[in-house]
CSV table of C-alpha atoms and ligand atoms in Angstrom, one decimal:
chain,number,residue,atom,x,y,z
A,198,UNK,CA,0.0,0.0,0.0
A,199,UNK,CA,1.1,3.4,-0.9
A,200,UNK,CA,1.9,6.0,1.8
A,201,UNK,CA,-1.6,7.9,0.1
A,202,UNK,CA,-3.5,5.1,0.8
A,203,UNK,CA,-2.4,4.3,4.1
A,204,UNK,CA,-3.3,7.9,4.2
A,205,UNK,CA,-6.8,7.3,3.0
A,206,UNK,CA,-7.1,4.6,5.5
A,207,UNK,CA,-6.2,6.4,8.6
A,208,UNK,CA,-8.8,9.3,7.6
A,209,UNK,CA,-11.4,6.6,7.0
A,210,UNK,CA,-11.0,5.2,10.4
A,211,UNK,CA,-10.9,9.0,12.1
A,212,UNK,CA,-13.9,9.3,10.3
A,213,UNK,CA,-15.4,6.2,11.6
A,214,UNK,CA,-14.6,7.5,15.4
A,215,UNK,CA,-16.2,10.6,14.6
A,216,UNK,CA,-13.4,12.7,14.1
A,217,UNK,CA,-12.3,15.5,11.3
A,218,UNK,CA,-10.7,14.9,8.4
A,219,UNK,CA,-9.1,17.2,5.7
A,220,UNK,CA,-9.0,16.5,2.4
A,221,UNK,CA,-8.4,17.6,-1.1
A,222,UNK,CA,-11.2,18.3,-3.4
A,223,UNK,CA,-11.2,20.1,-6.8
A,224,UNK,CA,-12.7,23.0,-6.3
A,225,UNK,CA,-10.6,23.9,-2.2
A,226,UNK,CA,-10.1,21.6,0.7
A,227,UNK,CA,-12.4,20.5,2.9
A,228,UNK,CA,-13.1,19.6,6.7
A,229,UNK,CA,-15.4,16.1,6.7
A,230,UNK,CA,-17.1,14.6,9.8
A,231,UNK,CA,-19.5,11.7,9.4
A,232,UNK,CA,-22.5,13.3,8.3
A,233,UNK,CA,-24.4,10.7,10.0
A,234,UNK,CA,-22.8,11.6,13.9
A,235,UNK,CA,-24.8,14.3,15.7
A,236,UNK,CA,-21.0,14.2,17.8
A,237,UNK,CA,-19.1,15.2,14.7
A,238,UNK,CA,-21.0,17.1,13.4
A,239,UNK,CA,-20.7,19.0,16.6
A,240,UNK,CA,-17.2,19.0,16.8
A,241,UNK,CA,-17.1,20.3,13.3
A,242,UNK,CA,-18.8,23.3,14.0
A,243,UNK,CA,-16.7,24.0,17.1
A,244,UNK,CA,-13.5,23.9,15.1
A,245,UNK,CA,-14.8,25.9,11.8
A,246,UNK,CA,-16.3,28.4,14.4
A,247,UNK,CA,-19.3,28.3,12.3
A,248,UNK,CA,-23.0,29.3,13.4
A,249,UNK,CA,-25.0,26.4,14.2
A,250,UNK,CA,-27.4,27.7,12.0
A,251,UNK,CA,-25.2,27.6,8.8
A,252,UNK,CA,-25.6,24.7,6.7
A,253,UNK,CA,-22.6,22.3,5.4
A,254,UNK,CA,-22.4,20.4,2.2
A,255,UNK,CA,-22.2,17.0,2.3
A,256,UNK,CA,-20.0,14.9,-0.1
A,257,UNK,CA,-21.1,11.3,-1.7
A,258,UNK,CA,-18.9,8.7,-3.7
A,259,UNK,CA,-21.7,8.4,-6.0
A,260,UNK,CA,-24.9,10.0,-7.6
A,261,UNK,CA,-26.6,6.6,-6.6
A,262,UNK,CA,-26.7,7.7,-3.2
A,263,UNK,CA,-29.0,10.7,-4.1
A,264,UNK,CA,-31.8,8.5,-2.5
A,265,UNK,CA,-30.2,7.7,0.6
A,266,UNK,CA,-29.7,11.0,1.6
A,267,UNK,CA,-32.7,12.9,0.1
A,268,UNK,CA,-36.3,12.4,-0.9
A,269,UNK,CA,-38.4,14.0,-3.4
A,270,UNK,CA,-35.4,14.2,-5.5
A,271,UNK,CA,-36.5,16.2,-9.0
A,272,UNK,CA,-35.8,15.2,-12.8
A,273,UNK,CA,-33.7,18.6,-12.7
A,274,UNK,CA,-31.5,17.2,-9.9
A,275,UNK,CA,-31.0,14.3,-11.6
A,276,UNK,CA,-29.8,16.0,-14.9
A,277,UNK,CA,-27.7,18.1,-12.9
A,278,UNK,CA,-25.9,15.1,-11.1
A,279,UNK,CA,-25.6,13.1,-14.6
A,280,UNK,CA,-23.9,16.3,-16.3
A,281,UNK,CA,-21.4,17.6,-13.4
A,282,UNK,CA,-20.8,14.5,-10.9
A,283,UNK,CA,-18.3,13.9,-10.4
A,284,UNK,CA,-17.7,17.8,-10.4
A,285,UNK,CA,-18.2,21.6,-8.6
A,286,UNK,CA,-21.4,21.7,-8.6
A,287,UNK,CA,-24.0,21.2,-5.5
A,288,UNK,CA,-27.6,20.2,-5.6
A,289,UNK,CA,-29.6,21.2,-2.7
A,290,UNK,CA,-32.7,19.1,-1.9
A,291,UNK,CA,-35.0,17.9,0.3
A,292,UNK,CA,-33.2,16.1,3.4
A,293,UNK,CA,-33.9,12.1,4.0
A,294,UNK,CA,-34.2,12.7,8.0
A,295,UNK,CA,-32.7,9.5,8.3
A,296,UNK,CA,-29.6,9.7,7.5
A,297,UNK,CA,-28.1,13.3,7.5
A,298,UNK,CA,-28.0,14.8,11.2
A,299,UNK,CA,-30.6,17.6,11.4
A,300,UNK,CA,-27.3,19.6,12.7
A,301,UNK,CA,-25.8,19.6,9.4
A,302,UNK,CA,-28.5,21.6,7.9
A,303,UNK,CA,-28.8,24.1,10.5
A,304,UNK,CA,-32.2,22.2,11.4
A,305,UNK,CA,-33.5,23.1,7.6
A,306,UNK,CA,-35.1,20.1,5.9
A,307,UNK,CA,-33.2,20.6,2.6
A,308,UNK,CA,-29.6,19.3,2.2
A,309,UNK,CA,-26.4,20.5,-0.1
A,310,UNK,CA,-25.3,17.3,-1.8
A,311,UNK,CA,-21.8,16.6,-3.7
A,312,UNK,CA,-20.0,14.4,-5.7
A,313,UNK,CA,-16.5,16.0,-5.8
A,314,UNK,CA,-14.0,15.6,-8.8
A,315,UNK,CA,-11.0,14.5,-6.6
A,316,UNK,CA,-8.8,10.7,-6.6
A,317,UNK,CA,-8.6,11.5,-3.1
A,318,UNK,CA,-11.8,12.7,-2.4
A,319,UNK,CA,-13.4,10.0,-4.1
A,320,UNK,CA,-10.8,7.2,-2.6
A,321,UNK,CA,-12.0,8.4,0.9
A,322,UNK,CA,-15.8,8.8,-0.1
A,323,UNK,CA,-15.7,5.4,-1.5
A,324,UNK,CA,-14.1,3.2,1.5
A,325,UNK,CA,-16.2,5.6,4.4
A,326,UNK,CA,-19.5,4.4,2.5
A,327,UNK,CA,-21.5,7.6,4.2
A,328,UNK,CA,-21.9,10.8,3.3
A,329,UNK,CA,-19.0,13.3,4.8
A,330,UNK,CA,-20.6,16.7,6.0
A,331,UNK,CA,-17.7,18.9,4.7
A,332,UNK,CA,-17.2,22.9,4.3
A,333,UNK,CA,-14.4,24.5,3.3
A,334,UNK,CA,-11.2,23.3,5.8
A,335,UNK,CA,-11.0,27.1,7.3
A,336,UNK,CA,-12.1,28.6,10.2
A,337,UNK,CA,-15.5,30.5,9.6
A,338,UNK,CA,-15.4,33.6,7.3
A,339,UNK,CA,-12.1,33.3,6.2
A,340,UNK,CA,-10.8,32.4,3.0
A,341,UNK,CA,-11.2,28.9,1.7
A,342,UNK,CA,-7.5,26.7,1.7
A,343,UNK,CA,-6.4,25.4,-1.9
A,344,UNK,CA,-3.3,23.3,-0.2
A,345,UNK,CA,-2.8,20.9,2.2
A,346,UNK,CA,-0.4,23.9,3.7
A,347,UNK,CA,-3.2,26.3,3.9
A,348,UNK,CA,-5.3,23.9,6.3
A,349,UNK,CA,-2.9,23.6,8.1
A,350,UNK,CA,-1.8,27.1,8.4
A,351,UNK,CA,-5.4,27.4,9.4
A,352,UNK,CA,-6.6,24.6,12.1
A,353,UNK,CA,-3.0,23.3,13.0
A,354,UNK,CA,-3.7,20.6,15.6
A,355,UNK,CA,-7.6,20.5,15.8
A,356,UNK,CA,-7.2,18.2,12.5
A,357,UNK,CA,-5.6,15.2,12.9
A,358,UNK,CA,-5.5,13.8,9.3
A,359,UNK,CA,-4.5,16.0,6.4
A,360,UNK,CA,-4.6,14.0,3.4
A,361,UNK,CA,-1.8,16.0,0.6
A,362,UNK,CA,-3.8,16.3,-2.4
A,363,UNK,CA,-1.4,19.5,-4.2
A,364,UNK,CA,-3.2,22.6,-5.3
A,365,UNK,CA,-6.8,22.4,-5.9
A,366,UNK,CA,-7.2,22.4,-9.6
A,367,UNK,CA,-10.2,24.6,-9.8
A,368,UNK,CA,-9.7,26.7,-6.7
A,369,UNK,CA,-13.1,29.0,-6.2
A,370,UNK,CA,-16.0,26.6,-4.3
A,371,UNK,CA,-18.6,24.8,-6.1
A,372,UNK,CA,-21.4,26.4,-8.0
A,373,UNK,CA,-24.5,25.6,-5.4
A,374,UNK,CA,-28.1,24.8,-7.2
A,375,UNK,CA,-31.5,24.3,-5.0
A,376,UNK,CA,-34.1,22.1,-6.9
A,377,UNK,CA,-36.4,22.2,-4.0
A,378,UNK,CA,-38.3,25.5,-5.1
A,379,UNK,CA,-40.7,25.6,-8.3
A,380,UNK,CA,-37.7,27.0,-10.5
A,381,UNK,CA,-34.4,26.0,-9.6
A,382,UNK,CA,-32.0,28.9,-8.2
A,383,UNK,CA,-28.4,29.2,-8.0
A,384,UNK,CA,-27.2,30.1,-4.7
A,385,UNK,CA,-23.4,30.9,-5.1
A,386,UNK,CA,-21.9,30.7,-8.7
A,387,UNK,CA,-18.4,28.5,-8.3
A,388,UNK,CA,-16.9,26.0,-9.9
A,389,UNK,CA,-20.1,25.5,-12.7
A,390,UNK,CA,-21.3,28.3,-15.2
A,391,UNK,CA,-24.7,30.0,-14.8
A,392,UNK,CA,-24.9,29.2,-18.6
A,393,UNK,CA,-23.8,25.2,-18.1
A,394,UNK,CA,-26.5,24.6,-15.4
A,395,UNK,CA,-29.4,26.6,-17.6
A,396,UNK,CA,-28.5,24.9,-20.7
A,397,UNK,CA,-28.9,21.3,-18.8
A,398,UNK,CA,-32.2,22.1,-17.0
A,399,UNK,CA,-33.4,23.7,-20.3
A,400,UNK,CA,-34.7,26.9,-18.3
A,401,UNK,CA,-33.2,30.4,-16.4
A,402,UNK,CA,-32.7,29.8,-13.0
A,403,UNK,CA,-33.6,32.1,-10.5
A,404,UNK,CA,-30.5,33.8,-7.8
A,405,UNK,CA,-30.6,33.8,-4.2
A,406,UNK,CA,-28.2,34.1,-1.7
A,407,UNK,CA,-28.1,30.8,0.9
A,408,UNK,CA,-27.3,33.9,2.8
A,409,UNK,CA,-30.9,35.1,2.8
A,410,UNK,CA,-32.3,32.1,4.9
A,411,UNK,CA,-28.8,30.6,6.0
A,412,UNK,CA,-26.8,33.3,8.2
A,413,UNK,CA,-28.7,36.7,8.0
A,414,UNK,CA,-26.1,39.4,7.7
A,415,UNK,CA,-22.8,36.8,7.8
A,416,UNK,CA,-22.7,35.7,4.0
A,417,UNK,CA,-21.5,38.9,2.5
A,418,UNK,CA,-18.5,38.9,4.7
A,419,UNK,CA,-17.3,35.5,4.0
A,420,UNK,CA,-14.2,35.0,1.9
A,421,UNK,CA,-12.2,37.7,3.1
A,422,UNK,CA,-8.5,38.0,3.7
A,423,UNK,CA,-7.2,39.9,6.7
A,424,UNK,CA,-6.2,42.6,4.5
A,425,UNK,CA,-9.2,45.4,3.2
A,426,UNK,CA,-9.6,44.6,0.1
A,427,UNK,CA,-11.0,47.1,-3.2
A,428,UNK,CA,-11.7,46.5,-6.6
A,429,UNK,CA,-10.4,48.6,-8.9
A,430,UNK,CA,-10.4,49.7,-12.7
A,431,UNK,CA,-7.6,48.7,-14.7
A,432,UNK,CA,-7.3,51.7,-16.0
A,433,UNK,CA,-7.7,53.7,-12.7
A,434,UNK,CA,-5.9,51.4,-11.1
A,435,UNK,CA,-2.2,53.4,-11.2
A,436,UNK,CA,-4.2,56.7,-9.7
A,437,UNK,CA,-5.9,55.1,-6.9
A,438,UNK,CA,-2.6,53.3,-6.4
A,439,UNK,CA,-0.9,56.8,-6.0
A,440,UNK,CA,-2.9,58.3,-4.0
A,441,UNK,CA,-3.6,55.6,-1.4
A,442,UNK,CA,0.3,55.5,-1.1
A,443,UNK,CA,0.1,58.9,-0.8
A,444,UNK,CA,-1.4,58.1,2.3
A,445,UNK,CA,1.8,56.0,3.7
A,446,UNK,CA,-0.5,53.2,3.6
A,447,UNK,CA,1.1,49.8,2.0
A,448,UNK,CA,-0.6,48.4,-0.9
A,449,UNK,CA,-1.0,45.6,-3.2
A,450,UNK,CA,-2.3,45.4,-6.7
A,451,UNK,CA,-3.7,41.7,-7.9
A,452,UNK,CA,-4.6,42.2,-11.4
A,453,UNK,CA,-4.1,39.6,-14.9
A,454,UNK,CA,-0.8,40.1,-16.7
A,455,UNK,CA,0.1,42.5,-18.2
A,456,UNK,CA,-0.5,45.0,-15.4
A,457,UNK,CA,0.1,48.5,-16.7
A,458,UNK,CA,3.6,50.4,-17.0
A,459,UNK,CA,2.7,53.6,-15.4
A,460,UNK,CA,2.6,51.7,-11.4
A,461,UNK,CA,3.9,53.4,-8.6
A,462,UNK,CA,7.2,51.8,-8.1
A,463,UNK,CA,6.2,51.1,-3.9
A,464,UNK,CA,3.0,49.5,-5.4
A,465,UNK,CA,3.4,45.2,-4.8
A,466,UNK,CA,2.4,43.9,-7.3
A,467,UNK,CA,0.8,40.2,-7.1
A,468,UNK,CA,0.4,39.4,-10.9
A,469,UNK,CA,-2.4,36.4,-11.9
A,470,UNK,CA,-2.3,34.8,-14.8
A,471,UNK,CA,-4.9,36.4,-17.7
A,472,UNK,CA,-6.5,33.9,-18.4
A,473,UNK,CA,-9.5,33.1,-15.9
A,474,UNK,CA,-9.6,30.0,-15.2
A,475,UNK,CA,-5.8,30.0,-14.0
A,476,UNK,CA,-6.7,33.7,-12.5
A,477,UNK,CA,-9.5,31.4,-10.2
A,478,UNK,CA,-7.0,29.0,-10.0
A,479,UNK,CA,-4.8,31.4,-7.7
A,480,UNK,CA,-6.8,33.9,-6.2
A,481,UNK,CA,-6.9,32.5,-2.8
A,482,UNK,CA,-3.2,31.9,-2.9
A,483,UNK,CA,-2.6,35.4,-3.4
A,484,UNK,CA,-5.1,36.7,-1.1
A,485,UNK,CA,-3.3,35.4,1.5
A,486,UNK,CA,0.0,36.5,0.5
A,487,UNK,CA,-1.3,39.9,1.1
A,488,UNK,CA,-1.9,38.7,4.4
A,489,UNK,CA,1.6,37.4,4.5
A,490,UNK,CA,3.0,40.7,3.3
A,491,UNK,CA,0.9,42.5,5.7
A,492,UNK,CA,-0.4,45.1,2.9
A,493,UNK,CA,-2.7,47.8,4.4
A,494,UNK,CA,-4.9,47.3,1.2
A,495,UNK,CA,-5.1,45.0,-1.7
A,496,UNK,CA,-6.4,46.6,-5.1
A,497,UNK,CA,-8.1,43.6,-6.9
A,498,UNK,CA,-9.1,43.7,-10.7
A,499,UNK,CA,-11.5,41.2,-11.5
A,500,UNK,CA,-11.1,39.9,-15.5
A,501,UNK,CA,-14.1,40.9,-17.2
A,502,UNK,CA,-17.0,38.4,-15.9
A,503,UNK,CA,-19.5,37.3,-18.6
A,504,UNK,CA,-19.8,33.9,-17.3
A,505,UNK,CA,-17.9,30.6,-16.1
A,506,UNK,CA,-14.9,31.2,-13.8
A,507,UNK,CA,-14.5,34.5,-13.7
A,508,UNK,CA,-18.3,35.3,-13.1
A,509,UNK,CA,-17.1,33.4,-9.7
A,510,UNK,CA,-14.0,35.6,-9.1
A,511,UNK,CA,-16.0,38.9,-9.3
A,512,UNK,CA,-18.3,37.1,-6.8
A,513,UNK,CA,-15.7,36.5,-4.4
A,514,UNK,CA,-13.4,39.6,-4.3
A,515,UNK,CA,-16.7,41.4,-4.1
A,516,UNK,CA,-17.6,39.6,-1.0
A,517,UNK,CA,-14.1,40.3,0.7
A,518,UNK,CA,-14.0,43.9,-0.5
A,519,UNK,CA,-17.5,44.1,1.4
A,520,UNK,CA,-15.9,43.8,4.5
A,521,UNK,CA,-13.6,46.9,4.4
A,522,UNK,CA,-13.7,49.2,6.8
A,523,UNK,CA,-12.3,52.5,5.4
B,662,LIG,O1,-16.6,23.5,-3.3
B,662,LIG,C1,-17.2,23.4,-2.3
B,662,LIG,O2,-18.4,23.5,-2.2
B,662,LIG,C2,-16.4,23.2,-1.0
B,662,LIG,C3,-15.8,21.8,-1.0
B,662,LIG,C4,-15.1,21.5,0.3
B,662,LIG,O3,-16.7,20.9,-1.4
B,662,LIG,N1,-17.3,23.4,0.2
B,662,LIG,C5,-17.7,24.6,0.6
B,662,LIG,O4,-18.5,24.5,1.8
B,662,LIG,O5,-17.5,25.6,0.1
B,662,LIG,P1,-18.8,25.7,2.7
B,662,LIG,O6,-19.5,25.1,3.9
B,662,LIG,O7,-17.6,26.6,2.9
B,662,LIG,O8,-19.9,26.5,1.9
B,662,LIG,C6,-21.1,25.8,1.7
B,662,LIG,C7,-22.2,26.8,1.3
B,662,LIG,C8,-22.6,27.7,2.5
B,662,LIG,O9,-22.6,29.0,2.1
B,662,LIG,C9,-24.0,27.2,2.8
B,662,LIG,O10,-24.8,28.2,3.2
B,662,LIG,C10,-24.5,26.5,1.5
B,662,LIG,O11,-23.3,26.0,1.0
B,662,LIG,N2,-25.4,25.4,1.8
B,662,LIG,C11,-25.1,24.2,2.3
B,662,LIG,N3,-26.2,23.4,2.5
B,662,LIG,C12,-27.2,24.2,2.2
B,662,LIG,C13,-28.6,24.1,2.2
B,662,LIG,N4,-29.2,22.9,2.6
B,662,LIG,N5,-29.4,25.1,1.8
B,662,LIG,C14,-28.8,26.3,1.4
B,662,LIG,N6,-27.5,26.5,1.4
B,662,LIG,C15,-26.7,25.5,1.7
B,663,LIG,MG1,-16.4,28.2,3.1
């Protein structure tokens, strides 16, 4: 056996005693207790320092298990699973009360179901049997990890098992669908286009927040590095620049090569690639190297966002530039 799937095995077991696991999925890592254990479940939501009322995805091996964990499940759902399963895209649904803790849901009767595109993910899926209640392996409100060395930066010892899985290939979260309402609506735009999940269910789909019924007041704020971060114009970008330095404030720049000539030479700048799926790819890498290099402010320029991956990097730098405070 390979040291990967002695790996595998050990998390298994942890899981099996009701204790967390992270591991590697496409889209960021994630934090899995047995979805099934009102204890680890629990423990879960002490260590994410998440509200209990705050629901958490739960990851399957296989779209077959869409039964066992929900009822009621719609046509829709199941075209969704056949198209992206394995893949970034969650289908929330009614809850089987069975066999997914009420805890998990934040006591709501619908329930975020996955299939994640990961060896790793799947390995451990597979051999567990269950479904693994899993958000993103940070603590609450943070910015979601895209390497084993991020989780770790972030939970240290309250994890036992981190299973190594490199960089996450897709590196925003999944694009998150709820089938339970007359038309579907997509609830965070990730990993999955707007256009992909419309063209599959053959209709629009609505937009909600999960924020609206989830965690009043909390969503908006997620996904934010320590530093304040502001979108900015690329072509306004050298100005601002300027004048916030002017200011004897220390700032960033995150824009897609090539960045304009005219910068301010104090300006640092963190350069992401231009194209945007290796631009989502990165972002949360960089965002907290502006936390490492203890910038004052980050200026962020989003690639123009029609659709697909960069749709979901304009989503996220806007919800960690919502938390700024001057
Ligand atoms: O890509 C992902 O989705 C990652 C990986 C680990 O799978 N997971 C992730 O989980 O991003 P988390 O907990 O950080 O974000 C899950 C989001 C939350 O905003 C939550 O409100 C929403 O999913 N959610 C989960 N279950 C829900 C439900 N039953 N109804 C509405 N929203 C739900
Ligand atoms: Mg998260």
């Amino acid at each position: 056996m390979t040291d990967l799937h002695a790996a595998v095995a050990r998390a298994v077991d942890a899981l099996r005693a009701g204790e967390l696991v992270a591991f590697p999925t496409e889209t960021v890592y994630g934090l899995g207790a047995d979805a099934a254990s009102v204890d680890a479940v629990g423990r879960l939501y002490e260590v994410k320092g998440r509200p209990a009322d705050h629901p958490v995805i739960v990851h399957i091996a296989h779209a077959a298990q869409l039964d066992e964990l929900a009822r009621d499940v719609p046509g829709e759902a199941r075209l969704l699973a056949e198209a992206f399963w394995p893949g970034p895209l969650t289908i929330v649904l009614r809850r089987d009360l069975g066999r997914v803790v009420p805890e998990v849901t934040g006591e709501r009767d619908t329930v975020g179901l996955r299939v994640p595109d990961h060896p790793i993910a799947l390995e451990l899926l597979e051999a567990f049997g269950g479904g693994v209640a899993a958000p993103s392996a940070n603590r609450f409100g943070r910015v979601s990890p895209t390497t084993a060395a991020h989780v770790r930066a972030d939970l240290g010892m309250d994890v036992r098992v981190v299973l190594d899985g490199g960089p996450c290939r897709v590196g925003v979260e999944s694009t998150i669908v709820d089938v339970t309402s007359r038309e579907p609506a997509i609830l965070r735009i990730g990993g999955v286009s707007r256009g992909e999940v419309e063209a599959v269910v053959g209709r629009a789909c609505a937009s909600r927040t999960s924020g609206e019924t989830a965690a009043p007041g909390t969503f908006e704020s997620h996904y934010a590095p320590r530093t304040d971060v502001e979108l900015a114009e690329l072509v306004a970008v050298a100005d601002r620049a300027r004048s916030l330095i002017a200011r004897n404030l220390r700032i960033g720049l995150l824009a897609a090569a090539p960045v304009p000539a005219d910068l301010p030479e104090s300006l640092v700048v963190l350069a992401a690639p231009s194209d945007a799926d290796d631009y989502a790819r990165v972002l949360y890498a960089r965002l907290r190297e502006a936390d490492e290099l203890e910038l004052d402010r980050l200026l962020v320029v989003v690639p123009p966002a029609s659709d697909g991956l960069a749709a979901a990097v304009a989503d996220r730098v806007r919800r960690a530039a919502h938390t700024r405070r001057t």
